[in-house]
Tab-separated table of C-alpha atoms and ligand atoms in Angstrom:
chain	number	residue	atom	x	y	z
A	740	UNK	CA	41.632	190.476	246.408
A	741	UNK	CA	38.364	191.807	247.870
A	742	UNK	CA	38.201	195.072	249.141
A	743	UNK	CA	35.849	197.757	250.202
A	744	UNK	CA	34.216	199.630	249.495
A	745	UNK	CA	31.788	198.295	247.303
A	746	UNK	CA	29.520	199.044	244.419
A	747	UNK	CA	27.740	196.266	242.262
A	748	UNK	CA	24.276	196.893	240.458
A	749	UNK	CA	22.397	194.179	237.918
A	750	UNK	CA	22.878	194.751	234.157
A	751	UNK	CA	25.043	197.156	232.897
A	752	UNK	CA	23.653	199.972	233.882
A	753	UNK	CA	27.076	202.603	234.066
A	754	UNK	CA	26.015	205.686	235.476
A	755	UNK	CA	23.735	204.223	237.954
A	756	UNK	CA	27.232	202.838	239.658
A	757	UNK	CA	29.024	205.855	239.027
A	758	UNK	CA	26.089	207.985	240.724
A	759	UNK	CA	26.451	205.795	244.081
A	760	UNK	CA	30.022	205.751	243.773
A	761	UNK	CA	30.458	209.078	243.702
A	762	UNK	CA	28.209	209.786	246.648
A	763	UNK	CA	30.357	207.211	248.715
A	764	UNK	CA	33.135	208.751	247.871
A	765	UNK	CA	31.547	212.248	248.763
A	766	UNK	CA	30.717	211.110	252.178
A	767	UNK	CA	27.333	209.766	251.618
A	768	UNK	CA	25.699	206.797	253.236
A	769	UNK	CA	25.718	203.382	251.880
A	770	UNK	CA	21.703	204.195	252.041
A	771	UNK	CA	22.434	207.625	250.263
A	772	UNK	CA	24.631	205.489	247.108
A	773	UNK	CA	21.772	202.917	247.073
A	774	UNK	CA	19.221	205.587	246.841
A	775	UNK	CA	21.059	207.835	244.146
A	776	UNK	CA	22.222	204.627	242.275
A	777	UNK	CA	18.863	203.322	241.515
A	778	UNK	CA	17.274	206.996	241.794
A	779	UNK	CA	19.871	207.712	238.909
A	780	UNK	CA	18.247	204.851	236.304
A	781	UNK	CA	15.168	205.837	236.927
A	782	UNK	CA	15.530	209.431	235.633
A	783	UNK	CA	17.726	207.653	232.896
A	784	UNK	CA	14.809	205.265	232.343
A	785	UNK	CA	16.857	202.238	232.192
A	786	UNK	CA	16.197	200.024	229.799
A	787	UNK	CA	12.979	201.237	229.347
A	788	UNK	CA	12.470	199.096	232.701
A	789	UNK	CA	12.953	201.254	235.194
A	790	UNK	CA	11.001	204.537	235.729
A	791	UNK	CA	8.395	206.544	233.503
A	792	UNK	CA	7.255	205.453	230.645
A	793	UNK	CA	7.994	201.565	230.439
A	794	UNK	CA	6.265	198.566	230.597
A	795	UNK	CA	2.904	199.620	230.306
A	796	UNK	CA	0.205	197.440	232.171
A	797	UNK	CA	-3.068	195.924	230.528
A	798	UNK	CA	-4.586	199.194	230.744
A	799	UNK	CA	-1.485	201.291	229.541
A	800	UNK	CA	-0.008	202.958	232.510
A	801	UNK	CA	2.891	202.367	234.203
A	802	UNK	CA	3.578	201.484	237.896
A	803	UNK	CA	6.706	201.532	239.393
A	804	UNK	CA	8.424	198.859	242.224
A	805	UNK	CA	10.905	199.661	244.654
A	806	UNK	CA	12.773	199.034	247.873
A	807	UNK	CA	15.720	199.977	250.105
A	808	UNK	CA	17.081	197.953	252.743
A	809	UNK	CA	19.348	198.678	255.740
A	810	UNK	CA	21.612	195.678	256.710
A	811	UNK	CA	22.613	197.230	260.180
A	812	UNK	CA	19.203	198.031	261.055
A	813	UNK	CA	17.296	195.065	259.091
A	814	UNK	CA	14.982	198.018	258.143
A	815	UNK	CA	13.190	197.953	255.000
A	816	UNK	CA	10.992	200.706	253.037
A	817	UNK	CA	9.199	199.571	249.748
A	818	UNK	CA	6.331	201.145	247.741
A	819	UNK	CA	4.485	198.773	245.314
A	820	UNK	CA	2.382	199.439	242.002
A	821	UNK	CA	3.127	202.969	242.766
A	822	UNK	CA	1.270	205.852	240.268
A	823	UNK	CA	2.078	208.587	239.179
A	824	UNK	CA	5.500	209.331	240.632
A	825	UNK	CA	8.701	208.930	238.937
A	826	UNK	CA	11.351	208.373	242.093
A	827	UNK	CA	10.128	205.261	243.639
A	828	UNK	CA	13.230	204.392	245.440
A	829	UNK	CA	13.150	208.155	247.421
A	830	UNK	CA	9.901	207.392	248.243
A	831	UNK	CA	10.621	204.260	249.228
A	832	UNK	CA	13.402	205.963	251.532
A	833	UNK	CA	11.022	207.685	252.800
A	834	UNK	CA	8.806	205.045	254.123
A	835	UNK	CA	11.999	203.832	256.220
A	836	UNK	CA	12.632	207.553	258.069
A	837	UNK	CA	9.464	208.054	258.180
A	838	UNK	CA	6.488	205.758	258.898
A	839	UNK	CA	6.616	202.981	261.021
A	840	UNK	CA	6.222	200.219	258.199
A	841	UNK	CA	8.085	198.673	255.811
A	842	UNK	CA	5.642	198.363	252.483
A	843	UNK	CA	3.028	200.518	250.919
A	844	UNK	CA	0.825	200.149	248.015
A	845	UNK	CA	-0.710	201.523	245.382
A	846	UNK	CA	-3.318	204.656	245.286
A	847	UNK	CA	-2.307	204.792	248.904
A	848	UNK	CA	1.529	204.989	248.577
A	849	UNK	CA	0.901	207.638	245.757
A	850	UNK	CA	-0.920	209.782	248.569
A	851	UNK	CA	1.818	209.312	251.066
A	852	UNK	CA	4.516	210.149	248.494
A	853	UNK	CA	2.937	213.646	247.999
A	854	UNK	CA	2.709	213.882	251.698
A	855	UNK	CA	6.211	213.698	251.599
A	856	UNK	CA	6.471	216.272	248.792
A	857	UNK	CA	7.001	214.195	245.473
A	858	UNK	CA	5.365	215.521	242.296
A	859	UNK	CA	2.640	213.748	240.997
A	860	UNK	CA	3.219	213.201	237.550
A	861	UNK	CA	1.719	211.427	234.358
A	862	UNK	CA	4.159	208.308	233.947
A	863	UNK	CA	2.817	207.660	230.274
A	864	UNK	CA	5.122	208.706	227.554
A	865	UNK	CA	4.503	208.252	223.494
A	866	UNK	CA	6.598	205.230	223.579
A	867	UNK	CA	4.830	204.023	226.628
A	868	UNK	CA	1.816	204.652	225.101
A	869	UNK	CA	2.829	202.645	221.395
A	870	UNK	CA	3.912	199.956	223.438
A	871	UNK	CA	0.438	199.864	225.089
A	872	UNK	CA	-1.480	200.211	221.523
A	873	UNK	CA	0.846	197.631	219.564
A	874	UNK	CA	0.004	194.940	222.025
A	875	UNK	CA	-3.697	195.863	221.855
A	876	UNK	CA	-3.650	195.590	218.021
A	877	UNK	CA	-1.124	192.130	218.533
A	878	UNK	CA	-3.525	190.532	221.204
A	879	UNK	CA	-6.946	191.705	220.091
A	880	UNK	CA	-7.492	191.580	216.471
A	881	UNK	CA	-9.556	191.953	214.629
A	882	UNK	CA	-11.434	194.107	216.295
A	883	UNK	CA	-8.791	196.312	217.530
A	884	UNK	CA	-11.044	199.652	218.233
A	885	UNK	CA	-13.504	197.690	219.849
A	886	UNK	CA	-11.104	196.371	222.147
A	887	UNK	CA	-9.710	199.747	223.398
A	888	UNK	CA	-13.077	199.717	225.815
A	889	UNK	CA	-12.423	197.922	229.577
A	890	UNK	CA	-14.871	194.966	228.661
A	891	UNK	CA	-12.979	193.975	225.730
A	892	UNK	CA	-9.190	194.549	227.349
A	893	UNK	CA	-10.343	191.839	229.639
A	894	UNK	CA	-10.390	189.344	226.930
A	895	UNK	CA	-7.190	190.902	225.422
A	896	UNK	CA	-5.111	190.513	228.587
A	897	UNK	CA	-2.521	188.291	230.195
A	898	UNK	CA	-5.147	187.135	232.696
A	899	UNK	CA	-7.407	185.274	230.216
A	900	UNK	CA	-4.384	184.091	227.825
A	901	UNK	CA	-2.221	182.515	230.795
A	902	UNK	CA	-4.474	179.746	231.737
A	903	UNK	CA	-3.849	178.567	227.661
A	904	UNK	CA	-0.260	177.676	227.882
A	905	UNK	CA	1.373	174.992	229.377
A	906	UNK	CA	4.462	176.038	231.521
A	907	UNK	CA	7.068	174.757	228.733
A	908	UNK	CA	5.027	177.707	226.679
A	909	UNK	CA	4.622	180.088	229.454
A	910	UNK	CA	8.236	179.863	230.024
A	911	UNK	CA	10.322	179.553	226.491
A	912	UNK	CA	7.942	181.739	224.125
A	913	UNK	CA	5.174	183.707	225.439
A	914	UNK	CA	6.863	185.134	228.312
A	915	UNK	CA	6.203	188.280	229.804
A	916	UNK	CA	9.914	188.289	230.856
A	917	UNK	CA	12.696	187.885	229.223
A	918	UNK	CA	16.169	188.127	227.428
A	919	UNK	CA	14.517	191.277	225.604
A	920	UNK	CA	12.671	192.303	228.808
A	921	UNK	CA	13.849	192.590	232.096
A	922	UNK	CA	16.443	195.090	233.416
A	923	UNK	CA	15.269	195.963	236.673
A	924	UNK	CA	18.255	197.663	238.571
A	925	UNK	CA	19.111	195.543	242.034
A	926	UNK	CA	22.164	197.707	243.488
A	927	UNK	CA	24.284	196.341	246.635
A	928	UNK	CA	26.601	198.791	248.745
A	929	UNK	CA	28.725	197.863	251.131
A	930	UNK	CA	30.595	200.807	252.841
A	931	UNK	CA	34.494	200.758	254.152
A	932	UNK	CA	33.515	199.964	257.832
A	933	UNK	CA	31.329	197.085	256.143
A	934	UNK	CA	28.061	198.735	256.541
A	935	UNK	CA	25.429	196.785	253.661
A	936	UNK	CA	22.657	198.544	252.161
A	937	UNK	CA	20.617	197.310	249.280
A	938	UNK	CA	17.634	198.938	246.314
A	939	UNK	CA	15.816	197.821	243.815
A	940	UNK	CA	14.014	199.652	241.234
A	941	UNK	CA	11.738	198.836	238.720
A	942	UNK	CA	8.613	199.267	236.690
A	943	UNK	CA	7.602	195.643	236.921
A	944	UNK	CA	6.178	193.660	233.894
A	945	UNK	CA	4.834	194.016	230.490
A	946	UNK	CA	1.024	194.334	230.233
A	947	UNK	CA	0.424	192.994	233.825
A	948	UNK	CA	-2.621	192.792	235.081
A	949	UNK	CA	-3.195	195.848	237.531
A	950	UNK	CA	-2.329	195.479	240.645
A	951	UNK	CA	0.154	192.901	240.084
A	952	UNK	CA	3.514	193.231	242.152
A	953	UNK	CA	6.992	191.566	241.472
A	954	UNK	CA	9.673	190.610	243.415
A	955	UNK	CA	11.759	193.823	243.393
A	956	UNK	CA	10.321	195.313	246.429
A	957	UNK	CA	9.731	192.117	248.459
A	958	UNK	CA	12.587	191.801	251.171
A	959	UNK	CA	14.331	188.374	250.189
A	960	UNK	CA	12.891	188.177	246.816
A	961	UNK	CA	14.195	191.290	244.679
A	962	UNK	CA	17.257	191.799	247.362
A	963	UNK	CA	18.410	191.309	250.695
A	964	UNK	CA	21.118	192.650	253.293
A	965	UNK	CA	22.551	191.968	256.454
A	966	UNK	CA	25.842	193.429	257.488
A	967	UNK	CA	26.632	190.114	259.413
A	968	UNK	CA	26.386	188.422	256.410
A	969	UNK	CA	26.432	189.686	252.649
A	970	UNK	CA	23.941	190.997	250.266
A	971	UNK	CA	22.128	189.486	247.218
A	972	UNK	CA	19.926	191.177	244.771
A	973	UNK	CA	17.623	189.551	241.920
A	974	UNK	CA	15.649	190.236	238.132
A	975	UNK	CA	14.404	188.428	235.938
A	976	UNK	CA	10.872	186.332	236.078
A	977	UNK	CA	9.871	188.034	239.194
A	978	UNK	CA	6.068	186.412	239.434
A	979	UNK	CA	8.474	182.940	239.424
A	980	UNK	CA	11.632	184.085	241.374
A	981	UNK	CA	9.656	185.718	244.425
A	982	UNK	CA	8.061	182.319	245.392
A	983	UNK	CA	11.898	181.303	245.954
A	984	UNK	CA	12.992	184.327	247.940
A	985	UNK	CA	16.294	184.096	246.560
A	986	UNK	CA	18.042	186.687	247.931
A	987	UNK	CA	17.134	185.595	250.989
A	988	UNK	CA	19.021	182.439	250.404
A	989	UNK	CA	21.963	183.487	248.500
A	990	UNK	CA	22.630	185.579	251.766
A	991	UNK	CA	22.078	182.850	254.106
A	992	UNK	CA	24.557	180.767	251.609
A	993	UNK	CA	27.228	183.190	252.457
A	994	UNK	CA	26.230	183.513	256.313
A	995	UNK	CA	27.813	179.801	256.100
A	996	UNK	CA	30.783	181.502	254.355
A	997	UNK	CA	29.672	180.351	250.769
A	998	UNK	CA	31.660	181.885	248.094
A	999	UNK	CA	29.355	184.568	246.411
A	1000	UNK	CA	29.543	183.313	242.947
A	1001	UNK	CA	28.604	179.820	244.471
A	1002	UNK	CA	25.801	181.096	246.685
A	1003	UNK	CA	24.087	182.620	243.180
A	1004	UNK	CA	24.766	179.714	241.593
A	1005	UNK	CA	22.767	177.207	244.192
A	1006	UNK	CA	19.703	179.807	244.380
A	1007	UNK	CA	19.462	180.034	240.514
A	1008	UNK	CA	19.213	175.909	240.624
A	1009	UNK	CA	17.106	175.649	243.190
A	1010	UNK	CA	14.303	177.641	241.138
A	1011	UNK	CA	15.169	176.091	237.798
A	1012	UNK	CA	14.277	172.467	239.390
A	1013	UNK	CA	10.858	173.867	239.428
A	1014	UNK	CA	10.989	176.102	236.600
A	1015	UNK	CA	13.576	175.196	234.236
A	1016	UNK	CA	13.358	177.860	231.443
A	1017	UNK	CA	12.823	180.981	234.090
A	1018	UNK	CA	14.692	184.116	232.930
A	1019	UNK	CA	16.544	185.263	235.910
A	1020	UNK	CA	19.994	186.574	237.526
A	1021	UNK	CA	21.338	186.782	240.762
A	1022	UNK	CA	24.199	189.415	241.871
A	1023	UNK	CA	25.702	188.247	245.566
A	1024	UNK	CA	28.502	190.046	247.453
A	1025	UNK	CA	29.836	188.711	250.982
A	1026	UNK	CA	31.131	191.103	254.342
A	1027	UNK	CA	34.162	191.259	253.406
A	1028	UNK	CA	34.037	192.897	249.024
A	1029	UNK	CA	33.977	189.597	247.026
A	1030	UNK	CA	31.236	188.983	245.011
A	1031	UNK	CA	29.581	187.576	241.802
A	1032	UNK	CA	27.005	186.593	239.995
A	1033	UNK	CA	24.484	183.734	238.217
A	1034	UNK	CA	21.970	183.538	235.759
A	1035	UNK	CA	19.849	180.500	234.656
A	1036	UNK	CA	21.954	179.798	231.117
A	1037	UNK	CA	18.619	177.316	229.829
A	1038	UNK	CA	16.572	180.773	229.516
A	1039	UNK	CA	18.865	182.145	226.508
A	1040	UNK	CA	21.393	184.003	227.984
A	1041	UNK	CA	24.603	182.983	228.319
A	1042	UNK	CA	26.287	185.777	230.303
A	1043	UNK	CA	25.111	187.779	233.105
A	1044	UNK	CA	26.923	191.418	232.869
A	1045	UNK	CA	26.749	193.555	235.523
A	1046	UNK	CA	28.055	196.546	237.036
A	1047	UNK	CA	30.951	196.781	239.756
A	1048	UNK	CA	33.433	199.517	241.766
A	1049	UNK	CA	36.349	198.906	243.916
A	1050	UNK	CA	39.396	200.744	244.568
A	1051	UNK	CA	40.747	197.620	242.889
A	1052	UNK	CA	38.845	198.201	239.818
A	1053	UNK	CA	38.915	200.414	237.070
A	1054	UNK	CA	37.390	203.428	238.551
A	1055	UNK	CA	34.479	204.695	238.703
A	1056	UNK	CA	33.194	201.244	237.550
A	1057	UNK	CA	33.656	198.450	235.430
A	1058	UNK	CA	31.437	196.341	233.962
A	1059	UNK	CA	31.827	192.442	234.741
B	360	SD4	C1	9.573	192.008	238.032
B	360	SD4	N1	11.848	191.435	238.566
B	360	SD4	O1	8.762	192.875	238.312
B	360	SD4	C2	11.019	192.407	237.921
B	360	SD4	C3	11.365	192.578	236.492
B	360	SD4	C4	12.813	192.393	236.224
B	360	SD4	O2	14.586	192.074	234.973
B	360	SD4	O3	13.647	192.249	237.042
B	360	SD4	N2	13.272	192.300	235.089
B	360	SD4	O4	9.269	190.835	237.828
């Protein structure tokens, strides 16, 4: 039986449930669990996919993706291709209480996020940086040296190699994202009296070119919340999965009082008509605690797991 309240993040990230759980349980906001749920894998590093030191872009560094999302309010705060500072989510917090927007970006979200008294910090780390120099030496031989210089990375990276592969390719083999590279956290929380909030945290995709943004921090593409009607978070193939805003529609499912697990199901088909071999999930919980999950199976995964509490569950979480 559903019940409340609730905790459910993508992947199985433990302690990142256990962090929001625990702040529910200490009194905390649903906005509060959302924030130290996701703020929680990125000090952890998740995955190597969310926070420092992961997924460097074409030129090595590492940008980080975020949003939080008030389902009472229909507020959102989001920072995008973020530098140099590590809690993306708390700064995405911030943008809610205190600007009157909902989505900074870049150079100029770094500058408001010292404003607001986050450290500016180096995000590279040595296994950033090895990730950076292996896919130099994979992409540009044989003149691997050479290539560390900003004329030849242009010829080395995803920009110039994309338009060479049909979408079957694109999709099943050369893929940025996939099975062994995703793992952006998407955390819904929906609070006793029903209150929804919803986060997302990541640091985006492998060698991207800079400036390029996912879906994570886009409201209805990396998650969504209304308290009238359910929540829905997303990873995977975010350059494919934000064109479909899926969270969007997996809540709008349930508005019509679509099961959860069905509502991720019919979003996850309705991209894979156009895109059969994306790599993607979908987590979807309605108003009143049920929930569940989808994942397109044709992009090599079978299962989905993810992460949920509930004073029905094993406590503090279980994973699913
Ligand atoms: C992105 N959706 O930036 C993110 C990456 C991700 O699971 O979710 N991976 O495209």
């Amino acid at each position: 039986a559903p019940s409340l309240p609730l905790v459910l993040n993508t992947w199985p990230f433990r302690k990142a449930a256990e962090a929001a759980w625990s702040t529910l349980l200490a009194g905390g906001s649903e906005l509060d669990a959302v924030e130290k749920g996701c703020g929680q894998c990125e000090v952890e590093q998740c995955d190597g996919s969310v926070g420092y030191g992961g997924h460097p872009d074409e030129h090595g560094e590492t940008t980080l993706d975020a949003m939080i999302m008030d389902g009472n309010t229909m507020e959102v705060g989001a920072v995008a291709d973020l530098r140099r500072v590590k809690n993306a989510i708390g700064v995405a917090r911030k943008v809610i209480e205190h600007t009157q927007h909902t989505l900074l970006v870049g150079e100029s979200a770094s500058l408001f996020a010292e404003s607001m008294g986050f450290p500016s910090e180096d995000l590279t780390t040595q296994s950033s940086l090895s990730m950076y120099l292996q896919w130099l030496n994979r992409n540009c031989q044989p003149n691997f040296w050479k290539s560390v210089t900003p004329d030849a990375s242009k010829s080395c990276g995803p920009y110039k190699q994309a338009a060479k592969f049909t979408k079957e390719e694109r999709s099943v083999s050369k893929k940025r994202i996939d099975v062994h590279n995703h793992d952006t956290i998407g955390m819904i929380v929906i609070g006793q009296n029903g209150s929804i909030a919803v986060g997302t945290s990541t640091n985006g995709a492998d060698h991207k070119i800079q400036g390029r943004v996912g879906d994570s921090p886009i409201a209805g593409a990396g998650a969504y919340a209304d308290s009238t009607a359910g929540a829905a978070a997303a990873t995977g193939d975010g350059d494919l999965m934000m064109r479909f805003l899926p969270s969007y529609q997996a809540v709008e499912y349930m508005r019509t009082g679509m099961d959860p697990t069905i509502a991720c199901q019919k979003v996850i088909s309705r991209i894979q008509k156009y895109e059969p071999y994306f790599f993607g999930a979908v987590i979807c919980a309605n108003t009143s605690g049920s929930y569940g999950a989808a994942c397109n199976k044709v992009s090599g995964f079978t299962q989905f797991h993810f992460m949920a509490s509930n004073p029905t569950l094993k406590q503090p979480s279980e994973q699913i």
